[in-house]
PDB file of C-alpha atoms in Angstrom:
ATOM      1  CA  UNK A   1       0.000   0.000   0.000  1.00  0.00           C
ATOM      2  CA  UNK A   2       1.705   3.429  -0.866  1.00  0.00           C
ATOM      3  CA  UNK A   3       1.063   5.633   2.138  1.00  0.00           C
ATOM      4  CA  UNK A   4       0.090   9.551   1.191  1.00  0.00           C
ATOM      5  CA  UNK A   5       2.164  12.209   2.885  1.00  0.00           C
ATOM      6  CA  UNK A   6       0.743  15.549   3.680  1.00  0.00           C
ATOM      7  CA  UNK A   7       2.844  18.349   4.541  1.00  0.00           C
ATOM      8  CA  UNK A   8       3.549  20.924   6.884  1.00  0.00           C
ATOM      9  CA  UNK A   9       6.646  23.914   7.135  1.00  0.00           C
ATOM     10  CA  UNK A  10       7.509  27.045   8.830  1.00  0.00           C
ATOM     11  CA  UNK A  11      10.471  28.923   9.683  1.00  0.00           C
ATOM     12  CA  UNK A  12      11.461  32.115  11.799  1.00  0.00           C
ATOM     13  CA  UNK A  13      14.144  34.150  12.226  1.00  0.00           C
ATOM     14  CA  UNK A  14      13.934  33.540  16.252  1.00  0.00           C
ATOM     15  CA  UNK A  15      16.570  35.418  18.373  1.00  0.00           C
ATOM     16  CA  UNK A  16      19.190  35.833  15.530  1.00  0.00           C
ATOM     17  CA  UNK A  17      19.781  38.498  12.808  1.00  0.00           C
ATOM     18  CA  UNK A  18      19.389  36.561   9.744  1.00  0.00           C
ATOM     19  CA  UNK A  19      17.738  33.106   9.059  1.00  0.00           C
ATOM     20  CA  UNK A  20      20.288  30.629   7.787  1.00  0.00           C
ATOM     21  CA  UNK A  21      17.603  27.088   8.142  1.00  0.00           C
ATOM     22  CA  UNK A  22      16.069  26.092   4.884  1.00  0.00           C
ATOM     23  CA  UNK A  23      12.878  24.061   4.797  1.00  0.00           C
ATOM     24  CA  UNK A  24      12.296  21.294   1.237  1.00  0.00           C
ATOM     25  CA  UNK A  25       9.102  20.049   0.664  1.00  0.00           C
ATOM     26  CA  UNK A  26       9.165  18.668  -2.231  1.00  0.00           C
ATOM     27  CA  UNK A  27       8.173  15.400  -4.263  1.00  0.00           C
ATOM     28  CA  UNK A  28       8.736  12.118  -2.079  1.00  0.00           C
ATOM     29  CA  UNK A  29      11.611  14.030  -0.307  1.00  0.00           C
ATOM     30  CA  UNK A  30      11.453  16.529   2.720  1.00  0.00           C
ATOM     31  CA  UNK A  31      14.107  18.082   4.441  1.00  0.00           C
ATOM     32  CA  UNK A  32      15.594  20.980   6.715  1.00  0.00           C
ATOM     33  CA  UNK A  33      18.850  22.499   6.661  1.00  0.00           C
ATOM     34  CA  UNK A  34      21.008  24.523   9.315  1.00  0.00           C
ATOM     35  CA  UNK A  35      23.511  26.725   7.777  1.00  0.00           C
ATOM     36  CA  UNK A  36      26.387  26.687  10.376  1.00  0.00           C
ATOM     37  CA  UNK A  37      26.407  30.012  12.174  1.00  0.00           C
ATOM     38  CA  UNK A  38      30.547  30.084  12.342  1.00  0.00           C
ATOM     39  CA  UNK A  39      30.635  30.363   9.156  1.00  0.00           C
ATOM     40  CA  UNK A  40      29.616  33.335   6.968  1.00  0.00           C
ATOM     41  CA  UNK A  41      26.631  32.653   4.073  1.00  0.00           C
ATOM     42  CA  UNK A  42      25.084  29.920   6.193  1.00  0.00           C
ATOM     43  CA  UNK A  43      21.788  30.808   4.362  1.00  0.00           C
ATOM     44  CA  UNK A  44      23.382  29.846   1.202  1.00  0.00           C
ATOM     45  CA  UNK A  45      24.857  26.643   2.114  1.00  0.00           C
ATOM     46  CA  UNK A  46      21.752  25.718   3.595  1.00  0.00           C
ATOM     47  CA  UNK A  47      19.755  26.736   0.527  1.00  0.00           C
ATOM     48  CA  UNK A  48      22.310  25.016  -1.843  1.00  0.00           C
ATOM     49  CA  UNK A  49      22.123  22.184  -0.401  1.00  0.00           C
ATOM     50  CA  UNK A  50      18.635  21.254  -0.348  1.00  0.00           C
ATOM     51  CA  UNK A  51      18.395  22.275  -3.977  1.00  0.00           C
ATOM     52  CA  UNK A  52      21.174  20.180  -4.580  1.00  0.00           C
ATOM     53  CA  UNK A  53      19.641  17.480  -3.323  1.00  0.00           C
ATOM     54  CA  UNK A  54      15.922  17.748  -4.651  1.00  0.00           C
ATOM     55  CA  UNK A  55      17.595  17.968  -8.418  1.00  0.00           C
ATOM     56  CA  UNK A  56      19.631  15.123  -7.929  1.00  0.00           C
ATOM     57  CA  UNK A  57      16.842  13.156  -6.345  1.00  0.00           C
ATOM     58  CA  UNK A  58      14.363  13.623  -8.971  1.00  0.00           C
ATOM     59  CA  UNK A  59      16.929  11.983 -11.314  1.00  0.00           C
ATOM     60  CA  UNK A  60      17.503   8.824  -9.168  1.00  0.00           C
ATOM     61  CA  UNK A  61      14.955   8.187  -6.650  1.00  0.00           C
ATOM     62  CA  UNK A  62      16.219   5.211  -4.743  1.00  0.00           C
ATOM     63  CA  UNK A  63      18.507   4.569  -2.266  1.00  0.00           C
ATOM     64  CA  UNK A  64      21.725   5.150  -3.910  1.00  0.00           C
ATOM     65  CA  UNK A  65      20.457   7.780  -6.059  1.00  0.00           C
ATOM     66  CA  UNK A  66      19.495   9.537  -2.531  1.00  0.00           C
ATOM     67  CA  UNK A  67      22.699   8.882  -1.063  1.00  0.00           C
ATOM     68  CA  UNK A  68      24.332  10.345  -4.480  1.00  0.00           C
ATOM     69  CA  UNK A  69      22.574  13.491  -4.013  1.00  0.00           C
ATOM     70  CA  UNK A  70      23.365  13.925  -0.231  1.00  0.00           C
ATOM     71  CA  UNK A  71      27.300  13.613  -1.816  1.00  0.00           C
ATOM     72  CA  UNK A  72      26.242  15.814  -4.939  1.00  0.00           C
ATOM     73  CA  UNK A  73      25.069  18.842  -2.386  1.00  0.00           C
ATOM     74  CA  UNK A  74      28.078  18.481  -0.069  1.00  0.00           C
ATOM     75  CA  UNK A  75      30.255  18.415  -3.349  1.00  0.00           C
ATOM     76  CA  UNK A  76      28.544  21.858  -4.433  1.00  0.00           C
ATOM     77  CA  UNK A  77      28.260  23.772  -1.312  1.00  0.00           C
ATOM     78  CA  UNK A  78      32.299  22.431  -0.728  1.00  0.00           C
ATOM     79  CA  UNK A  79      33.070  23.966  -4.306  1.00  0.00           C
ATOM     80  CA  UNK A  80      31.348  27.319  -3.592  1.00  0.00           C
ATOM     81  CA  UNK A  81      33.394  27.602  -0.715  1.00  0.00           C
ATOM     82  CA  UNK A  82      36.388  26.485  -2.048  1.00  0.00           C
ATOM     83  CA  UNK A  83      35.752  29.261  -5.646  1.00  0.00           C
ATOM     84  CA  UNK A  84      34.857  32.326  -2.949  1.00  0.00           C
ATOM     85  CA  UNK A  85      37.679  31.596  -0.723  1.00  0.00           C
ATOM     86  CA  UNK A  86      35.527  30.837   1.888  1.00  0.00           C
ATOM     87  CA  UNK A  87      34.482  28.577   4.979  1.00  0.00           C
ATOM     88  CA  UNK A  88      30.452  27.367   4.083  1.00  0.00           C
ATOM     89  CA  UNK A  89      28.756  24.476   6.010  1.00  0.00           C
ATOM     90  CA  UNK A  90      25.162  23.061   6.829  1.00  0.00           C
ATOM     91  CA  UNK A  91      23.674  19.820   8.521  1.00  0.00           C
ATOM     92  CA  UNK A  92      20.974  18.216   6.556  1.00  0.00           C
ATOM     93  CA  UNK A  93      18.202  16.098   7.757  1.00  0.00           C
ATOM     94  CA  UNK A  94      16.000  14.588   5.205  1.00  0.00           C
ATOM     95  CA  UNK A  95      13.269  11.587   4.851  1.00  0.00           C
ATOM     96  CA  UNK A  96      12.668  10.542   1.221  1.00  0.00           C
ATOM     97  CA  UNK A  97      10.387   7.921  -0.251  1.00  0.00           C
ATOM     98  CA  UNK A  98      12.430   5.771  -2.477  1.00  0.00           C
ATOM     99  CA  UNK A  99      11.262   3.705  -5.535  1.00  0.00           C
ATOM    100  CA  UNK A 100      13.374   0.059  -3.463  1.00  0.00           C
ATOM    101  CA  UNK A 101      13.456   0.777  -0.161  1.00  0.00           C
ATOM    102  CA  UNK A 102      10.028   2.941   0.764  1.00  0.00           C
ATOM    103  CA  UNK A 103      11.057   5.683   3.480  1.00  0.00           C
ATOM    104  CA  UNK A 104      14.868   6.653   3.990  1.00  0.00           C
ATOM    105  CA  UNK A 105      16.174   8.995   6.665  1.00  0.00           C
ATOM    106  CA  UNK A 106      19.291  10.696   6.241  1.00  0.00           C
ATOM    107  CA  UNK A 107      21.259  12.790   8.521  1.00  0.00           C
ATOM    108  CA  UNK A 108      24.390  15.136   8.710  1.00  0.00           C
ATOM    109  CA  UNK A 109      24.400  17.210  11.575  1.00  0.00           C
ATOM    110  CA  UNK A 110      22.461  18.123  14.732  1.00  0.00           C
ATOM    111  CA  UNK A 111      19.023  18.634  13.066  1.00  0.00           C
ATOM    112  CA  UNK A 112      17.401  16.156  14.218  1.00  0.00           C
ATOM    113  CA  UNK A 113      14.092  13.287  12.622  1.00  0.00           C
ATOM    114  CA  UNK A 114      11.475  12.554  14.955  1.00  0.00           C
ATOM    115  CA  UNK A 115       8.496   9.955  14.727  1.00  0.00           C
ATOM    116  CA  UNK A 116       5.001  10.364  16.731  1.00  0.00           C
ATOM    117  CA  UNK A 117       3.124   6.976  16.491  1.00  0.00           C
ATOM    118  CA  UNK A 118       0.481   5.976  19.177  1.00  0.00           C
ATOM    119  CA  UNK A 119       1.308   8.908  21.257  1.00  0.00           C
ATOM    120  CA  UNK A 120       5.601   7.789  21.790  1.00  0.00           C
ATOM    121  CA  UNK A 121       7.886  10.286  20.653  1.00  0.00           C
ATOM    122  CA  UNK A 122      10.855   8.909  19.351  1.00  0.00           C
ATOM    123  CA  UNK A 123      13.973  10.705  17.562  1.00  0.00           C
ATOM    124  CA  UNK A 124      15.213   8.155  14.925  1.00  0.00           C
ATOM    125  CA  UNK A 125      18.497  10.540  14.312  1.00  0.00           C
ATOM    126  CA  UNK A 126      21.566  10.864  15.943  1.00  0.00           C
ATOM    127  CA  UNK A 127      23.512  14.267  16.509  1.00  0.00           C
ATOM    128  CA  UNK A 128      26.666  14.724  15.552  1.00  0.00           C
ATOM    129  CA  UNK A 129      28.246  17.317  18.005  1.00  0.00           C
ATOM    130  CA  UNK A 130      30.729  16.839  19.922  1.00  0.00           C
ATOM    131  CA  UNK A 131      28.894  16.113  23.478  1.00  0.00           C
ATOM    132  CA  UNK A 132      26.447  13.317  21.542  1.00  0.00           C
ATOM    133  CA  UNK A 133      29.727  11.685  20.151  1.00  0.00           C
ATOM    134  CA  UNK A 134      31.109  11.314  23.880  1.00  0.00           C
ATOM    135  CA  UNK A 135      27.849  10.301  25.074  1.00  0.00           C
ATOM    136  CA  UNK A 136      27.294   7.171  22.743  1.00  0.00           C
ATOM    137  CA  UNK A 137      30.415   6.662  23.678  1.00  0.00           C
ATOM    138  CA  UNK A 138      29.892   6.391  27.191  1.00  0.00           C
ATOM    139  CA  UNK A 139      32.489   9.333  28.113  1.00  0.00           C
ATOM    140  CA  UNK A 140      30.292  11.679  29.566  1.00  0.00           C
ATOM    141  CA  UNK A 141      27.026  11.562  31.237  1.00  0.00           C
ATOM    142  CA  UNK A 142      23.532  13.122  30.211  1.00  0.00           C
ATOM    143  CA  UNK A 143      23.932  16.265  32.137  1.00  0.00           C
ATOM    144  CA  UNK A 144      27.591  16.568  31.195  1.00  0.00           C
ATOM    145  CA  UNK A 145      26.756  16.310  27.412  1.00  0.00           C
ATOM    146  CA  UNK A 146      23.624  18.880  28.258  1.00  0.00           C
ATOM    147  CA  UNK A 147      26.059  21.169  29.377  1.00  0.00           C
ATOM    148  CA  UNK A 148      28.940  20.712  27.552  1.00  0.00           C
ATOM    149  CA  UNK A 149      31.045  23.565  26.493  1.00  0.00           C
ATOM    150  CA  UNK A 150      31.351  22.301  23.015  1.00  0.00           C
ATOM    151  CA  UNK A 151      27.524  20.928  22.644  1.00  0.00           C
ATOM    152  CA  UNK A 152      26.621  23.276  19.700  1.00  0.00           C
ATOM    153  CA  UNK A 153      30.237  21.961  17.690  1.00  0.00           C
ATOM    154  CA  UNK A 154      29.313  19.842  14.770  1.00  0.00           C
ATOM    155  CA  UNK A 155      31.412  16.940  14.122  1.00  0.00           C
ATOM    156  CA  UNK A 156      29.819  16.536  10.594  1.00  0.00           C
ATOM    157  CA  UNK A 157      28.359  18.561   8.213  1.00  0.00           C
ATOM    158  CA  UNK A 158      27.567  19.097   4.583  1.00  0.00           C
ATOM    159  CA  UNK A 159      29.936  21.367   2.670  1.00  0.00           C
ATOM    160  CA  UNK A 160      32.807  21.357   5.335  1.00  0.00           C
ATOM    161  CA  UNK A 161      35.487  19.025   3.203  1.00  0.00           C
ATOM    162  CA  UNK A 162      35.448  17.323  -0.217  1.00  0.00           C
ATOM    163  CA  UNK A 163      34.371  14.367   1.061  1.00  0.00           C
ATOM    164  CA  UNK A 164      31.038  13.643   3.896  1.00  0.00           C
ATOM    165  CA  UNK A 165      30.067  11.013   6.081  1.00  0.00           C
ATOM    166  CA  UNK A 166      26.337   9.975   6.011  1.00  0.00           C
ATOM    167  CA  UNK A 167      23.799   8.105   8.495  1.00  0.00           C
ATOM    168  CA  UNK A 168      21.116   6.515   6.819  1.00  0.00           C
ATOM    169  CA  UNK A 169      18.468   4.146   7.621  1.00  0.00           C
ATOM    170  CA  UNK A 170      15.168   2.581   6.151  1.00  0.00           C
ATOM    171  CA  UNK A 171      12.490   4.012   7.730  1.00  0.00           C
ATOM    172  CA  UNK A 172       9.031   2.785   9.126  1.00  0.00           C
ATOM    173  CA  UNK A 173       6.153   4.932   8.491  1.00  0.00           C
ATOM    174  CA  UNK A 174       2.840   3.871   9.151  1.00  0.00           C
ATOM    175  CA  UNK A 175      -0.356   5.399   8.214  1.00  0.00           C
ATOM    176  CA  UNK A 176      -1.219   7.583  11.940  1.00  0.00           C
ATOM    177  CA  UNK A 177       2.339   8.395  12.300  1.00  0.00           C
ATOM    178  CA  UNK A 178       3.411  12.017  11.995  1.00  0.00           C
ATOM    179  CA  UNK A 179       6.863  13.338  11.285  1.00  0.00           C
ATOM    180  CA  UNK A 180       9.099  15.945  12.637  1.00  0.00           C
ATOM    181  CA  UNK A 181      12.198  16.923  10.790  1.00  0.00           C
ATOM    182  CA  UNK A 182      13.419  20.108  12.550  1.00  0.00           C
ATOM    183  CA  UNK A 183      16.742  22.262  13.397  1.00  0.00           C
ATOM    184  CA  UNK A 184      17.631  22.683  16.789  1.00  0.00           C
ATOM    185  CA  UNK A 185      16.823  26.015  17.545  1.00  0.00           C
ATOM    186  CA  UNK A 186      12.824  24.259  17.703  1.00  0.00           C
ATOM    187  CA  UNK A 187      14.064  21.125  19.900  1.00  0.00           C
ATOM    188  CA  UNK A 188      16.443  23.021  22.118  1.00  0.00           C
ATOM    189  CA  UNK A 189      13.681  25.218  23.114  1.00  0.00           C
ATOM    190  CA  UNK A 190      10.823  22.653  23.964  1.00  0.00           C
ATOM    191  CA  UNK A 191      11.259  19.344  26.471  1.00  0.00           C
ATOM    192  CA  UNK A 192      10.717  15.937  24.541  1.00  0.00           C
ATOM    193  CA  UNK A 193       7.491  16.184  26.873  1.00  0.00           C
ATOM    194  CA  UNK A 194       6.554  19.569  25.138  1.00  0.00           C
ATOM    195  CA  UNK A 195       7.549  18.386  21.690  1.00  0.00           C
ATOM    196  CA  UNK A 196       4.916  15.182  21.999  1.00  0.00           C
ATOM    197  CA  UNK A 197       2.070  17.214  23.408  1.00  0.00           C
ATOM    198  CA  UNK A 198       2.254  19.579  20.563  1.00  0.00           C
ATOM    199  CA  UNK A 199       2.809  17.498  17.543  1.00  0.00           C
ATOM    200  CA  UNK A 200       0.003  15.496  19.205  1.00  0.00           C
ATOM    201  CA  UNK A 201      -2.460  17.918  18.813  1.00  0.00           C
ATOM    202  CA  UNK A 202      -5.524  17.213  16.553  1.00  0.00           C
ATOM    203  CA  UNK A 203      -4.562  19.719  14.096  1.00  0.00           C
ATOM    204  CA  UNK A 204      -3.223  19.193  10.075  1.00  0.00           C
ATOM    205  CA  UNK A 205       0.214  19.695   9.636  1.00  0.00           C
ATOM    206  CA  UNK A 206       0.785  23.144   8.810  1.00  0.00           C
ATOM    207  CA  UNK A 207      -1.341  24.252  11.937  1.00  0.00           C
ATOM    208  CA  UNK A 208       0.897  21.648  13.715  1.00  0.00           C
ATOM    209  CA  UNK A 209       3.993  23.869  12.357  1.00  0.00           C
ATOM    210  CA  UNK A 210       2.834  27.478  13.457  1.00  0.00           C
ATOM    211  CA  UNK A 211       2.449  26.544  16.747  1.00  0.00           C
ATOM    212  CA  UNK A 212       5.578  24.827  17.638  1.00  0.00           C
ATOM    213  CA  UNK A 213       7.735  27.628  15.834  1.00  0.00           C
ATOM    214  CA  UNK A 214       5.167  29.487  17.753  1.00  0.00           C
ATOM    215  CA  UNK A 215       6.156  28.011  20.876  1.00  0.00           C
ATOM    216  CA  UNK A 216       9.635  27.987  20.554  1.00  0.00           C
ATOM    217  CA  UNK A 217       9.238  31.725  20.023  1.00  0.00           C
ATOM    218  CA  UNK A 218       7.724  31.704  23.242  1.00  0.00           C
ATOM    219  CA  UNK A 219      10.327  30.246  25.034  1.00  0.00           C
ATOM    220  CA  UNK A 220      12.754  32.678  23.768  1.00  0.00           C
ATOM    221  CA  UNK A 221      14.266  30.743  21.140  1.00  0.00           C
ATOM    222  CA  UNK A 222      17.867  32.232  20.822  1.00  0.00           C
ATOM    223  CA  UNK A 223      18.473  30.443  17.213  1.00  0.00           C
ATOM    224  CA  UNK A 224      16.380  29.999  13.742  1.00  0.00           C
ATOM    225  CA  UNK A 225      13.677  27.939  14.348  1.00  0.00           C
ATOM    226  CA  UNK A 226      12.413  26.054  11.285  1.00  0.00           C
ATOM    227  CA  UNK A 227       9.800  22.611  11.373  1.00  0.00           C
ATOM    228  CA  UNK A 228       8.669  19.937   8.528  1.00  0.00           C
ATOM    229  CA  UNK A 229       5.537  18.039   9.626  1.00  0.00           C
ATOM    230  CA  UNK A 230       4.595  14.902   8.023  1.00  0.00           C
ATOM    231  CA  UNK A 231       1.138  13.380   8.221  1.00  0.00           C
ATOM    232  CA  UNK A 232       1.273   9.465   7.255  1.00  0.00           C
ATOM    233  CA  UNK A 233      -2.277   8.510   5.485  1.00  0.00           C
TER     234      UNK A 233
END
């Protein structure tokens, strides 16, 4: 049975100057993007990227032909750096329904993928900062990683080198389950608690959006705050 997705995104500029997130909503593939903020044109990388990927995509749209286009946009955004002399970088967090393997998550980054199904939140990406590298490897604790000096460092991103490394997974997806891809200037502002409650809501997906940017605002968000809701039907 091929499940229909219907789709939700909003962005704001939250507590920083400029936005430098990206949103995709596109055919079979959704994404958001986090231009790094130590880097100048984070807005472009972010933006490059995702286009990057969508073209690529359309051209190929299993597995490989994902994974191809995750290396296509970190080849591109690596180039533009590289022609203006430059330091450009972005995570990317995408789900995409593939011809072979039906839903694919992939990940670069701290944005983060998470699934509601049944009312259990779960976050089917990892982050890759510094403190969430220690963690999974049992260096530091919770709290320590929580408060780590070096928690917002990314220890992968698209655009940063010629070459990426990339998690990906086959997905479940279920009619009922809804989808959060997000950057974390939404999750850092909101308790997994908070995030469930909200996404739980009896609302469609682009209602679902404006109130957890909405909320995020509210808790004094101090980065970009961008959301992707997926409905599963």
């Amino acid at each position: 049975m091929t499940s229909t997705v219907l789709p939700g995104s909003s962005t704001h500029v939250g507590g920083r100057e400029s936005n430098q997130d990206s949103s995709l909503v596109a055919e079979g593939l959704f994404a958001v993007a986090d231009g790094i903020g130590g880097y100048v044109h984070g807005d472009v990388a972010s933006r490059l990227a995702l286009d990057t990927l969508e073209q690529a995509f359309a051209e190929d749209r299993t597995t490989s032909g994902l994974l191809a286009a995750a290396h296509r946009a970190n080849e591109v955004v690596w180039q533009r750096a590289s022609r203006d002399g430059t330091k450009m970088g972005t995570t990317v967090v995408a789900l995409a329904m593939t011809e072979d393997a039906g839903a694919v998550l992939l990940n670069v980054g701290d944005s983060r993928l998470y699934r509601l199904r049944e009312g259990e939140l779960e976050q089917l990406t990892d982050d890759h900062t510094v403190p969430a590298e220690l963690l999974r490897a049992h260096r530091v604790t919770d709290d320590e990683a929580r408060n780590h000096q070096y928690r917002h460092v990314l220890t992968r991103a698209i655009g940063v080198g010629p070459e990426v490394e990339l998690d990906h997974a086959e997905t479940s997806v279920e009619p009922g389950d809804r989808i959060l891809l997000c950057t974390d200037g939404l999750y850092n502002a909101h308790t997994t608690e908070e995030l469930a409650a909200l996404l739980g809501a009896d609302a469609e997906p682009q209602q679902i959006c404006d109130s957890l940017v909405e909320s995020a605002l509210d808790h004094d968000a101090d980065d970009n705050v961008t959301a992707v809701v997926l409905d599963i039907r």
